[in-house]
PDB file of C-alpha atoms and ligand atoms in Angstrom:
ATOM      1  CA  MET A   1      23.196  39.518   6.062  1.00 94.00           C
ATOM      2  CA  PHE A   2      21.473  36.144   5.704  1.00 98.00           C
ATOM      3  CA  ASP A   3      20.107  36.058   9.306  1.00 98.00           C
ATOM      4  CA  LEU A   4      16.263  35.423   9.229  1.00 98.00           C
ATOM      5  CA  THR A   5      15.781  35.606  12.857  1.00 98.00           C
ATOM      6  CA  GLY A   6      12.393  37.208  13.796  1.00 98.00           C
ATOM      7  CA  LYS A   7      10.993  36.650  10.313  1.00 98.00           C
ATOM      8  CA  VAL A   8       7.800  34.557   9.713  1.00 98.00           C
ATOM      9  CA  ALA A   9       7.973  32.602   6.511  1.00 99.00           C
ATOM     10  CA  VAL A  10       4.922  30.945   4.821  1.00 99.00           C
ATOM     11  CA  VAL A  11       5.824  28.103   2.474  1.00 99.00           C
ATOM     12  CA  THR A  12       2.912  26.600   0.420  1.00 98.00           C
ATOM     13  CA  GLY A  13       3.486  23.116  -0.466  1.00 98.00           C
ATOM     14  CA  GLY A  14       6.049  23.086   2.458  1.00 98.00           C
ATOM     15  CA  ASN A  15       5.308  19.522   3.709  1.00 98.00           C
ATOM     16  CA  GLY A  16       7.605  17.707   1.202  1.00 98.00           C
ATOM     17  CA  GLY A  17      10.073  17.947  -1.640  1.00 98.00           C
ATOM     18  CA  ILE A  18      11.400  21.308  -2.636  1.00 98.00           C
ATOM     19  CA  GLY A  19       9.189  23.273  -0.340  1.00 98.00           C
ATOM     20  CA  LEU A  20      10.235  21.285   2.713  1.00 98.00           C
ATOM     21  CA  ALA A  21      13.922  21.929   1.957  1.00 98.00           C
ATOM     22  CA  MET A  22      13.434  25.633   1.444  1.00 98.00           C
ATOM     23  CA  ALA A  23      11.396  25.745   4.740  1.00 98.00           C
ATOM     24  CA  SER A  24      14.182  23.949   6.381  1.00 98.00           C
ATOM     25  CA  GLY A  25      16.937  26.217   5.008  1.00 98.00           C
ATOM     26  CA  MET A  26      15.146  29.286   6.210  1.00 99.00           C
ATOM     27  CA  ALA A  27      14.337  27.803   9.648  1.00 98.00           C
ATOM     28  CA  CYS A  28      18.189  27.000  10.013  1.00 98.00           C
ATOM     29  CA  ALA A  29      18.777  30.776   9.310  1.00 98.00           C
ATOM     30  CA  GLY A  30      16.426  31.632  12.051  1.00 98.00           C
ATOM     31  CA  ALA A  31      13.026  32.015  10.538  1.00 98.00           C
ATOM     32  CA  LYS A  32       9.737  30.791  12.000  1.00 98.00           C
ATOM     33  CA  VAL A  33       8.240  28.631   9.191  1.00 98.00           C
ATOM     34  CA  VAL A  34       4.590  27.993   8.488  1.00 98.00           C
ATOM     35  CA  ILE A  35       4.177  25.126   6.095  1.00 98.00           C
ATOM     36  CA  VAL A  36       0.989  24.841   4.192  1.00 98.00           C
ATOM     37  CA  GLY A  37      -0.518  21.816   2.400  1.00 98.00           C
ATOM     38  CA  ARG A  38      -3.662  19.829   2.154  1.00 98.00           C
ATOM     39  CA  ASN A  39      -2.361  16.546   3.551  1.00 98.00           C
ATOM     40  CA  ALA A  40      -2.445  17.177   7.306  1.00 97.00           C
ATOM     41  CA  ALA A  41      -0.612  13.974   8.210  1.00 98.00           C
ATOM     42  CA  LYS A  42       2.276  14.794   5.812  1.00 98.00           C
ATOM     43  CA  SER A  43       2.475  18.284   7.246  1.00 98.00           C
ATOM     44  CA  ALA A  44       2.602  16.959  10.813  1.00 98.00           C
ATOM     45  CA  ALA A  45       5.382  14.681   9.955  1.00 98.00           C
ATOM     46  CA  ALA A  46       7.335  17.596   8.171  1.00 98.00           C
ATOM     47  CA  VAL A  47       6.765  19.812  11.342  1.00 98.00           C
ATOM     48  CA  GLN A  48       7.865  17.083  13.667  1.00 98.00           C
ATOM     49  CA  ALA A  49      11.102  16.614  11.585  1.00 97.00           C
ATOM     50  CA  LEU A  50      11.848  20.251  11.679  1.00 98.00           C
ATOM     51  CA  VAL A  51      11.230  20.652  15.309  1.00 98.00           C
ATOM     52  CA  ALA A  52      13.357  17.611  16.113  1.00 98.00           C
ATOM     53  CA  GLU A  53      16.127  19.485  14.702  1.00 98.00           C
ATOM     54  CA  GLY A  54      15.328  22.410  17.050  1.00 98.00           C
ATOM     55  CA  LEU A  55      13.935  24.530  14.363  1.00 98.00           C
ATOM     56  CA  ARG A  56      10.699  26.544  14.779  1.00 98.00           C
ATOM     57  CA  ALA A  57       7.843  25.295  12.498  1.00 98.00           C
ATOM     58  CA  GLU A  58       4.159  24.830  12.390  1.00 98.00           C
ATOM     59  CA  ALA A  59       1.743  23.473   9.798  1.00 98.00           C
ATOM     60  CA  LEU A  60      -1.515  24.954   8.484  1.00 98.00           C
ATOM     61  CA  GLU A  61      -3.950  23.240   6.349  1.00 98.00           C
ATOM     62  CA  ALA A  62      -5.293  24.962   3.182  1.00 98.00           C
ATOM     63  CA  ASP A  63      -6.061  24.400  -0.536  1.00 98.00           C
ATOM     64  CA  VAL A  64      -4.185  27.364  -2.028  1.00 98.00           C
ATOM     65  CA  THR A  65      -6.289  27.226  -5.034  1.00 98.00           C
ATOM     66  CA  ASP A  66      -9.494  28.329  -2.883  1.00 98.00           C
ATOM     67  CA  GLU A  67      -9.763  32.128  -2.571  1.00 98.00           C
ATOM     68  CA  ILE A  68     -11.545  31.931   0.749  1.00 98.00           C
ATOM     69  CA  ALA A  69      -9.183  29.278   2.201  1.00 98.00           C
ATOM     70  CA  VAL A  70      -6.285  31.459   1.322  1.00 98.00           C
ATOM     71  CA  GLN A  71      -7.774  34.621   2.971  1.00 98.00           C
ATOM     72  CA  ARG A  72      -8.465  32.409   6.001  1.00 98.00           C
ATOM     73  CA  LEU A  73      -4.940  31.044   6.047  1.00 98.00           C
ATOM     74  CA  PHE A  74      -3.275  34.413   6.093  1.00 98.00           C
ATOM     75  CA  GLY A  75      -5.740  35.667   8.750  1.00 98.00           C
ATOM     76  CA  THR A  76      -4.608  32.799  10.999  1.00 98.00           C
ATOM     77  CA  VAL A  77      -0.917  33.583  10.287  1.00 98.00           C
ATOM     78  CA  LEU A  78      -1.465  37.085  11.242  1.00 98.00           C
ATOM     79  CA  GLN A  79      -3.486  36.279  14.234  1.00 98.00           C
ATOM     80  CA  ARG A  80      -0.824  33.857  15.690  1.00 98.00           C
ATOM     81  CA  HIS A  81       2.481  35.612  14.351  1.00 97.00           C
ATOM     82  CA  GLY A  82       1.554  39.240  14.028  1.00 97.00           C
ATOM     83  CA  SER A  83       3.033  39.530  10.553  1.00 97.00           C
ATOM     84  CA  VAL A  84       4.352  37.518   7.595  1.00 98.00           C
ATOM     85  CA  HIS A  85       7.734  38.575   6.116  1.00 98.00           C
ATOM     86  CA  ILE A  86       8.449  35.882   3.595  1.00 99.00           C
ATOM     87  CA  LEU A  87       6.186  34.048   1.191  1.00 99.00           C
ATOM     88  CA  VAL A  88       7.307  30.992  -0.861  1.00 99.00           C
ATOM     89  CA  ASN A  89       4.780  30.139  -3.479  1.00 99.00           C
ATOM     90  CA  ASN A  90       5.817  26.585  -4.098  1.00 98.00           C
ATOM     91  CA  ALA A  91       2.613  24.442  -4.210  1.00 98.00           C
ATOM     92  CA  GLY A  92       2.567  22.701  -7.479  1.00 98.00           C
ATOM     93  CA  THR A  93       1.188  19.796  -9.610  1.00 97.00           C
ATOM     94  CA  SER A  94       1.636  18.261 -12.990  1.00 95.00           C
ATOM     95  CA  ILE A  95      -0.567  16.361 -15.369  1.00 95.00           C
ATOM     96  CA  ARG A  96       1.496  14.860 -17.916  1.00 93.00           C
ATOM     97  CA  ARG A  97      -0.677  14.560 -21.117  1.00 93.00           C
ATOM     98  CA  GLN A  98      -0.523  15.681 -24.839  1.00 96.00           C
ATOM     99  CA  PRO A  99      -2.439  18.909 -25.386  1.00 98.00           C
ATOM    100  CA  GLN A 100      -5.073  17.167 -27.646  1.00 98.00           C
ATOM    101  CA  ALA A 101      -5.851  14.789 -24.712  1.00 98.00           C
ATOM    102  CA  LEU A 102      -5.925  17.311 -21.977  1.00 98.00           C
ATOM    103  CA  SER A 103      -9.419  18.092 -20.628  1.00 98.00           C
ATOM    104  CA  LEU A 104     -10.389  21.477 -19.639  1.00 98.00           C
ATOM    105  CA  ALA A 105     -10.663  20.450 -15.917  1.00 98.00           C
ATOM    106  CA  GLU A 106      -7.031  19.175 -16.073  1.00 98.00           C
ATOM    107  CA  TRP A 107      -5.842  22.287 -17.651  1.00 98.00           C
ATOM    108  CA  GLN A 108      -7.719  24.295 -14.869  1.00 98.00           C
ATOM    109  CA  THR A 109      -6.331  22.282 -12.019  1.00 98.00           C
ATOM    110  CA  VAL A 110      -2.755  22.612 -13.225  1.00 98.00           C
ATOM    111  CA  ILE A 111      -3.188  26.558 -13.803  1.00 99.00           C
ATOM    112  CA  ASP A 112      -5.074  26.975 -10.458  1.00 99.00           C
ATOM    113  CA  THR A 113      -2.554  25.089  -8.431  1.00 98.00           C
ATOM    114  CA  ASN A 114       0.691  26.402 -10.049  1.00 98.00           C
ATOM    115  CA  LEU A 115      -0.333  30.033 -11.042  1.00 99.00           C
ATOM    116  CA  THR A 116      -3.491  31.297  -9.560  1.00 99.00           C
ATOM    117  CA  SER A 117      -2.339  30.179  -6.043  1.00 99.00           C
ATOM    118  CA  ALA A 118       0.564  32.446  -6.319  1.00 99.00           C
ATOM    119  CA  PHE A 119      -1.469  35.282  -7.228  1.00 99.00           C
ATOM    120  CA  LEU A 120      -3.995  34.577  -4.344  1.00 99.00           C
ATOM    121  CA  CYS A 121      -1.300  34.101  -1.770  1.00 99.00           C
ATOM    122  CA  SER A 122       0.740  37.074  -2.798  1.00 99.00           C
ATOM    123  CA  ARG A 123      -2.241  39.436  -2.698  1.00 98.00           C
ATOM    124  CA  ALA A 124      -3.133  38.081   0.678  1.00 98.00           C
ATOM    125  CA  ALA A 125       0.154  38.582   2.050  1.00 98.00           C
ATOM    126  CA  HIS A 126       0.925  42.040   0.544  1.00 98.00           C
ATOM    127  CA  ALA A 127      -0.765  44.331   3.167  1.00 98.00           C
ATOM    128  CA  ALA A 128       1.064  42.631   5.901  1.00 98.00           C
ATOM    129  CA  MET A 129       4.418  42.969   4.298  1.00 98.00           C
ATOM    130  CA  ARG A 130       3.746  46.531   3.360  1.00 98.00           C
ATOM    131  CA  GLU A 131       2.898  47.234   7.101  1.00 98.00           C
ATOM    132  CA  ALA A 132       5.988  45.399   8.201  1.00 97.00           C
ATOM    133  CA  GLY A 133       8.015  47.804   6.079  1.00 98.00           C
ATOM    134  CA  GLY A 134       8.728  45.278   3.337  1.00 98.00           C
ATOM    135  CA  GLY A 135       8.978  41.674   2.589  1.00 98.00           C
ATOM    136  CA  LYS A 136      10.253  38.922   0.274  1.00 99.00           C
ATOM    137  CA  MET A 137       8.158  36.638  -2.195  1.00 99.00           C
ATOM    138  CA  ILE A 138       9.796  33.625  -3.925  1.00 99.00           C
ATOM    139  CA  ASN A 139       7.895  32.052  -6.708  1.00 99.00           C
ATOM    140  CA  ILE A 140       8.679  28.581  -7.828  1.00 99.00           C
ATOM    141  CA  GLY A 141       8.871  28.286 -11.709  1.00 98.00           C
ATOM    142  CA  SER A 142      10.651  25.489 -13.700  1.00 98.00           C
ATOM    143  CA  MET A 143      12.666  24.697 -16.648  1.00 98.00           C
ATOM    144  CA  LEU A 144       9.260  24.528 -18.453  1.00 98.00           C
ATOM    145  CA  SER A 145       9.023  28.403 -17.670  1.00 98.00           C
ATOM    146  CA  ILE A 146      11.694  28.583 -20.354  1.00 97.00           C
ATOM    147  CA  PHE A 147      11.320  25.470 -22.612  1.00 97.00           C
ATOM    148  CA  GLY A 148       8.418  23.664 -24.191  1.00 96.00           C
ATOM    149  CA  ALA A 149       7.564  20.037 -23.922  1.00 93.00           C
ATOM    150  CA  PRO A 150       4.756  17.988 -25.717  1.00 93.00           C
ATOM    151  CA  TYR A 151       3.250  16.812 -22.513  1.00 93.00           C
ATOM    152  CA  ALA A 152       3.408  20.023 -20.535  1.00 95.00           C
ATOM    153  CA  SER A 153       1.008  22.529 -22.158  1.00 98.00           C
ATOM    154  CA  ALA A 154      -0.755  23.408 -18.971  1.00 98.00           C
ATOM    155  CA  TYR A 155       2.316  23.046 -16.780  1.00 98.00           C
ATOM    156  CA  GLY A 156       4.473  25.111 -19.136  1.00 98.00           C
ATOM    157  CA  ALA A 157       1.853  27.841 -19.508  1.00 98.00           C
ATOM    158  CA  SER A 158       1.419  28.050 -15.671  1.00 99.00           C
ATOM    159  CA  LYS A 159       5.137  28.063 -15.000  1.00 98.00           C
ATOM    160  CA  GLY A 160       5.782  30.871 -17.820  1.00 98.00           C
ATOM    161  CA  GLY A 161       2.936  32.600 -16.247  1.00 99.00           C
ATOM    162  CA  VAL A 162       4.683  32.357 -12.829  1.00 99.00           C
ATOM    163  CA  VAL A 163       7.678  34.202 -14.240  1.00 99.00           C
ATOM    164  CA  GLN A 164       5.493  36.963 -15.715  1.00 98.00           C
ATOM    165  CA  LEU A 165       3.483  37.203 -12.510  1.00 99.00           C
ATOM    166  CA  THR A 166       6.756  37.650 -10.654  1.00 99.00           C
ATOM    167  CA  ARG A 167       7.840  40.676 -12.881  1.00 99.00           C
ATOM    168  CA  SER A 168       4.405  42.376 -12.526  1.00 99.00           C
ATOM    169  CA  LEU A 169       4.291  41.922  -8.679  1.00 99.00           C
ATOM    170  CA  ALA A 170       7.861  43.151  -8.483  1.00 99.00           C
ATOM    171  CA  THR A 171       7.236  46.278 -10.325  1.00 98.00           C
ATOM    172  CA  ALA A 172       3.889  46.816  -8.543  1.00 98.00           C
ATOM    173  CA  TRP A 173       5.212  46.358  -4.958  1.00 99.00           C
ATOM    174  CA  ALA A 174       8.845  47.666  -5.196  1.00 98.00           C
ATOM    175  CA  ALA A 175       7.729  50.924  -3.730  1.00 98.00           C
ATOM    176  CA  ASP A 176       6.593  48.930  -0.645  1.00 98.00           C
ATOM    177  CA  ASN A 177      10.113  47.446  -0.240  1.00 98.00           C
ATOM    178  CA  ILE A 178       8.716  43.878  -1.382  1.00 99.00           C
ATOM    179  CA  GLN A 179      11.044  41.989  -3.497  1.00 99.00           C
ATOM    180  CA  VAL A 180       9.583  39.325  -5.841  1.00 99.00           C
ATOM    181  CA  ASN A 181      11.706  36.733  -7.425  1.00 99.00           C
ATOM    182  CA  ALA A 182      11.247  33.339  -9.134  1.00 99.00           C
ATOM    183  CA  VAL A 183      13.430  30.345  -8.837  1.00 99.00           C
ATOM    184  CA  LEU A 184      13.439  27.888 -11.686  1.00 99.00           C
ATOM    185  CA  PRO A 185      14.570  24.428 -10.378  1.00 98.00           C
ATOM    186  CA  GLY A 186      16.191  21.962 -12.836  1.00 98.00           C
ATOM    187  CA  TRP A 187      15.450  18.344 -12.444  1.00 97.00           C
ATOM    188  CA  ILE A 188      15.093  17.630  -8.768  1.00 98.00           C
ATOM    189  CA  ASP A 189      14.330  14.125  -7.321  1.00 97.00           C
ATOM    190  CA  THR A 190      11.006  14.490  -5.442  1.00 96.00           C
ATOM    191  CA  ASP A 191       7.574  12.787  -5.501  1.00 92.00           C
ATOM    192  CA  LEU A 192       6.558  14.903  -8.534  1.00 91.00           C
ATOM    193  CA  THR A 193       9.408  13.697 -10.650  1.00 94.00           C
ATOM    194  CA  ARG A 194       9.522  10.119  -9.410  1.00 92.00           C
ATOM    195  CA  LYS A 195       6.045   9.797 -10.941  1.00 85.00           C
ATOM    196  CA  ALA A 196       7.534  11.351 -14.310  1.00 87.00           C
ATOM    197  CA  ARG A 197      10.529   8.890 -14.213  1.00 89.00           C
ATOM    198  CA  GLU A 198       8.034   6.041 -13.979  1.00 88.00           C
ATOM    199  CA  GLN A 199       6.015   7.365 -16.824  1.00 83.00           C
ATOM    200  CA  VAL A 200       8.472   8.278 -19.313  1.00 85.00           C
ATOM    201  CA  PRO A 201      11.144   5.752 -20.402  1.00 89.00           C
ATOM    202  CA  GLY A 202      14.642   7.001 -20.572  1.00 93.00           C
ATOM    203  CA  LEU A 203      13.953  10.391 -18.815  1.00 91.00           C
ATOM    204  CA  HIS A 204      16.324   9.657 -16.031  1.00 93.00           C
ATOM    205  CA  GLU A 205      19.256   9.055 -18.468  1.00 95.00           C
ATOM    206  CA  ARG A 206      18.318  11.988 -20.759  1.00 95.00           C
ATOM    207  CA  VAL A 207      18.375  14.442 -17.864  1.00 96.00           C
ATOM    208  CA  LEU A 208      21.538  13.052 -16.646  1.00 96.00           C
ATOM    209  CA  ALA A 209      23.126  13.324 -20.214  1.00 96.00           C
ATOM    210  CA  ARG A 210      22.129  17.111 -20.557  1.00 96.00           C
ATOM    211  CA  THR A 211      22.843  18.342 -16.997  1.00 97.00           C
ATOM    212  CA  PRO A 212      26.395  19.607 -16.851  1.00 98.00           C
ATOM    213  CA  ALA A 213      26.543  18.798 -13.086  1.00 98.00           C
ATOM    214  CA  ALA A 214      25.932  15.280 -14.206  1.00 96.00           C
ATOM    215  CA  ARG A 215      23.397  14.473 -11.524  1.00 97.00           C
ATOM    216  CA  TRP A 216      19.791  14.967 -10.609  1.00 97.00           C
ATOM    217  CA  GLY A 217      19.173  17.682  -8.115  1.00 98.00           C
ATOM    218  CA  VAL A 218      18.133  17.038  -4.614  1.00 98.00           C
ATOM    219  CA  PRO A 219      15.555  19.097  -2.539  1.00 98.00           C
ATOM    220  CA  ALA A 220      18.423  20.519  -0.375  1.00 98.00           C
ATOM    221  CA  ASP A 221      19.941  22.136  -3.442  1.00 98.00           C
ATOM    222  CA  LEU A 222      17.080  24.778  -3.330  1.00 98.00           C
ATOM    223  CA  ALA A 223      17.723  25.581   0.423  1.00 98.00           C
ATOM    224  CA  GLY A 224      20.413  28.245  -0.310  1.00 98.00           C
ATOM    225  CA  ILE A 225      18.759  30.329  -2.945  1.00 98.00           C
ATOM    226  CA  ALA A 226      15.593  30.477  -0.589  1.00 99.00           C
ATOM    227  CA  VAL A 227      17.634  31.761   2.258  1.00 99.00           C
ATOM    228  CA  PHE A 228      19.401  34.308  -0.042  1.00 99.00           C
ATOM    229  CA  LEU A 229      16.150  35.565  -1.711  1.00 99.00           C
ATOM    230  CA  ALA A 230      14.428  35.721   1.831  1.00 99.00           C
ATOM    231  CA  SER A 231      17.265  37.658   3.358  1.00 98.00           C
ATOM    232  CA  SER A 232      18.508  41.325   3.172  1.00 98.00           C
ATOM    233  CA  GLY A 233      21.352  40.004   1.116  1.00 98.00           C
ATOM    234  CA  SER A 234      18.953  40.233  -1.942  1.00 98.00           C
ATOM    235  CA  ASP A 235      17.324  43.713  -1.101  1.00 98.00           C
ATOM    236  CA  PHE A 236      18.390  45.033  -4.607  1.00 98.00           C
ATOM    237  CA  VAL A 237      17.296  41.650  -6.445  1.00 98.00           C
ATOM    238  CA  THR A 238      13.668  41.920  -7.712  1.00 99.00           C
ATOM    239  CA  GLY A 239      11.717  40.433 -10.673  1.00 99.00           C
ATOM    240  CA  THR A 240      14.364  37.993 -11.670  1.00 98.00           C
ATOM    241  CA  ALA A 241      14.032  34.303 -12.661  1.00 98.00           C
ATOM    242  CA  ILE A 242      17.140  32.440 -11.268  1.00 98.00           C
ATOM    243  CA  PRO A 243      17.671  28.775 -12.601  1.00 98.00           C
ATOM    244  CA  VAL A 244      19.120  26.359  -9.838  1.00 98.00           C
ATOM    245  CA  ASP A 245      19.608  23.490 -12.372  1.00 98.00           C
ATOM    246  CA  GLY A 246      23.149  22.190 -12.504  1.00 98.00           C
ATOM    247  CA  GLY A 247      23.575  24.140 -15.810  1.00 98.00           C
ATOM    248  CA  TYR A 248      20.701  22.269 -17.519  1.00 98.00           C
ATOM    249  CA  SER A 249      19.267  25.472 -19.054  1.00 98.00           C
ATOM    250  CA  ILE A 250      22.563  26.653 -20.513  1.00 97.00           C
ATOM    251  CA  SER A 251      23.587  23.338 -22.147  1.00 93.00           C
TER     252      SER A 251
HETATM  253  P1  LIG B 301       5.859  17.574  -4.437  1.00 54.03           P
HETATM  254  O1  LIG B 301       4.834  16.920  -5.121  1.00 54.03           O
HETATM  255  O2  LIG B 301       6.778  16.897  -3.640  1.00 54.03           O
HETATM  256  O3  LIG B 301       5.170  18.852  -3.746  1.00 54.03           O
HETATM  257  C1  LIG B 301       4.173  19.607  -4.082  1.00 54.03           C
HETATM  258  C2  LIG B 301       3.524  20.181  -2.936  1.00 54.03           C
HETATM  259  O4  LIG B 301       2.498  21.135  -3.355  1.00 54.03           O
HETATM  260  C3  LIG B 301       3.078  19.219  -1.847  1.00 54.03           C
HETATM  261  O5  LIG B 301       3.555  19.726  -0.545  1.00 54.03           O
HETATM  262  C4  LIG B 301       1.626  19.446  -1.863  1.00 54.03           C
HETATM  263  O6  LIG B 301       0.959  19.275  -0.550  1.00 54.03           O
HETATM  264  C5  LIG B 301       1.443  20.847  -2.410  1.00 54.03           C
HETATM  265  N1  LIG B 301       0.183  21.142  -2.983  1.00 54.03           N
HETATM  266  C6  LIG B 301      -0.303  20.735  -4.202  1.00 54.03           C
HETATM  267  N2  LIG B 301      -1.480  21.190  -4.487  1.00 54.03           N
HETATM  268  C7  LIG B 301      -1.758  21.974  -3.410  1.00 54.03           C
HETATM  269  C8  LIG B 301      -2.870  22.822  -3.123  1.00 54.03           C
HETATM  270  N3  LIG B 301      -4.006  22.780  -3.852  1.00 54.03           N
HETATM  271  N4  LIG B 301      -3.117  23.424  -1.814  1.00 54.03           N
HETATM  272  C9  LIG B 301      -1.947  23.334  -1.049  1.00 54.03           C
HETATM  273  N5  LIG B 301      -0.886  22.652  -1.356  1.00 54.03           N
HETATM  274  C10 LIG B 301      -0.670  21.922  -2.361  1.00 54.03           C
HETATM  275  O7  LIG B 301       6.723  18.350  -5.670  1.00 54.03           O
HETATM  276  P2  LIG B 301       8.072  19.115  -5.784  1.00 54.03           P
HETATM  277  O8  LIG B 301       8.642  19.515  -4.418  1.00 54.03           O
HETATM  278  O9  LIG B 301       8.979  18.552  -6.864  1.00 54.03           O
HETATM  279  O10 LIG B 301       7.474  20.591  -6.258  1.00 54.03           O
HETATM  280  C11 LIG B 301       7.533  21.859  -5.680  1.00 54.03           C
HETATM  281  C12 LIG B 301       7.366  22.882  -6.653  1.00 54.03           C
HETATM  282  O11 LIG B 301       8.642  23.067  -7.486  1.00 54.03           O
HETATM  283  C13 LIG B 301       6.312  22.681  -7.664  1.00 54.03           C
HETATM  284  O12 LIG B 301       5.688  24.094  -7.861  1.00 54.03           O
HETATM  285  C14 LIG B 301       6.884  22.227  -8.813  1.00 54.03           C
HETATM  286  O13 LIG B 301       6.144  22.461 -10.018  1.00 54.03           O
HETATM  287  C15 LIG B 301       8.112  22.875  -8.808  1.00 54.03           C
HETATM  288  N6  LIG B 301       9.210  22.172  -9.681  1.00 54.03           N
HETATM  289  C16 LIG B 301       9.752  20.989  -9.332  1.00 54.03           C
HETATM  290  C17 LIG B 301      10.791  20.415 -10.056  1.00 54.03           C
HETATM  291  C18 LIG B 301      11.323  19.063  -9.761  1.00 54.03           C
HETATM  292  O14 LIG B 301      12.101  18.639 -10.597  1.00 54.03           O
HETATM  293  N7  LIG B 301      10.863  18.391  -8.734  1.00 54.03           N
HETATM  294  C19 LIG B 301      11.156  21.116 -11.132  1.00 54.03           C
HETATM  295  C20 LIG B 301      10.787  22.413 -11.404  1.00 54.03           C
HETATM  296  C21 LIG B 301       9.763  22.954 -10.579  1.00 54.03           C
HETATM  297  P3  LIG B 301      -0.392  18.477  -0.292  1.00 54.03           P
HETATM  298  O15 LIG B 301      -0.381  17.361  -1.179  1.00 54.03           O
HETATM  299  O16 LIG B 301      -0.279  18.204   1.158  1.00 54.03           O
HETATM  300  O17 LIG B 301      -1.472  19.551  -0.699  1.00 54.03           O
END
């Protein structure tokens, strides 16, 4: 039920952190993974690590906020692999600043990276998935899809938008047998949150105190949900937003 042999999975932001862990999980389940990022050296290292484990992986360079680059990206995937069955919209960024100090350019960067990219990639993958008889799209939200925070107006708006985009795409493409779901990670130890921990005194301890599991998550905690949502085991699951947070959102 969770076998992904023969499936082609595109993971944006797949060269590190949560994206790489999800790519690794799906590759362990048999998928061929295409990891997408802007940093070619980081992507090459990630592919090398996956291939060294006997997994099937390659990297493609693209800025997923760029409409033309996204079209080119999926053109290349189709040319090389014939189809795309799984898309993980994971690329993301954060600019921590109070709303009154956030510039329009910063707002736009966050919205484009976290939300518009998911629209562009999903739209670009849709026809190939429909032709393949179905597909799986997994969008990465956040605890800030649910909660507010003073430093996260653009980030929270983008991640709330990811959940609503997920619901809209799920209803639009259910007839094409494409399931679209969102995953809402809790606090996961990655480059993104390492920066936040440096900038915000006490953050590390506050997260620990509020998380019933009493630990920060690690990227590998997200691998299982990726395999589930990419597999036929989730064929009747669509439009959901599933927290993977050690209980943070219910405490
Ligand atoms: P990382 O900073 O480790 O990863 C972000 C990834 O996004 C990188 O691989 C980066 O690759 C890629 N990326 C950023 N901008 C672009 C772009 N314009 N085009 C292509 N790729 C891009 O962070 P995480 O692993 O922590 O985050 C992954 C996702 O999970 C994000 O959406 C984040 O918001 C979300 N998330 C993370 C949480 C956490 O606690 N860590 C909690 C909740 C959600 P490159 O630099 O090569 O472009």
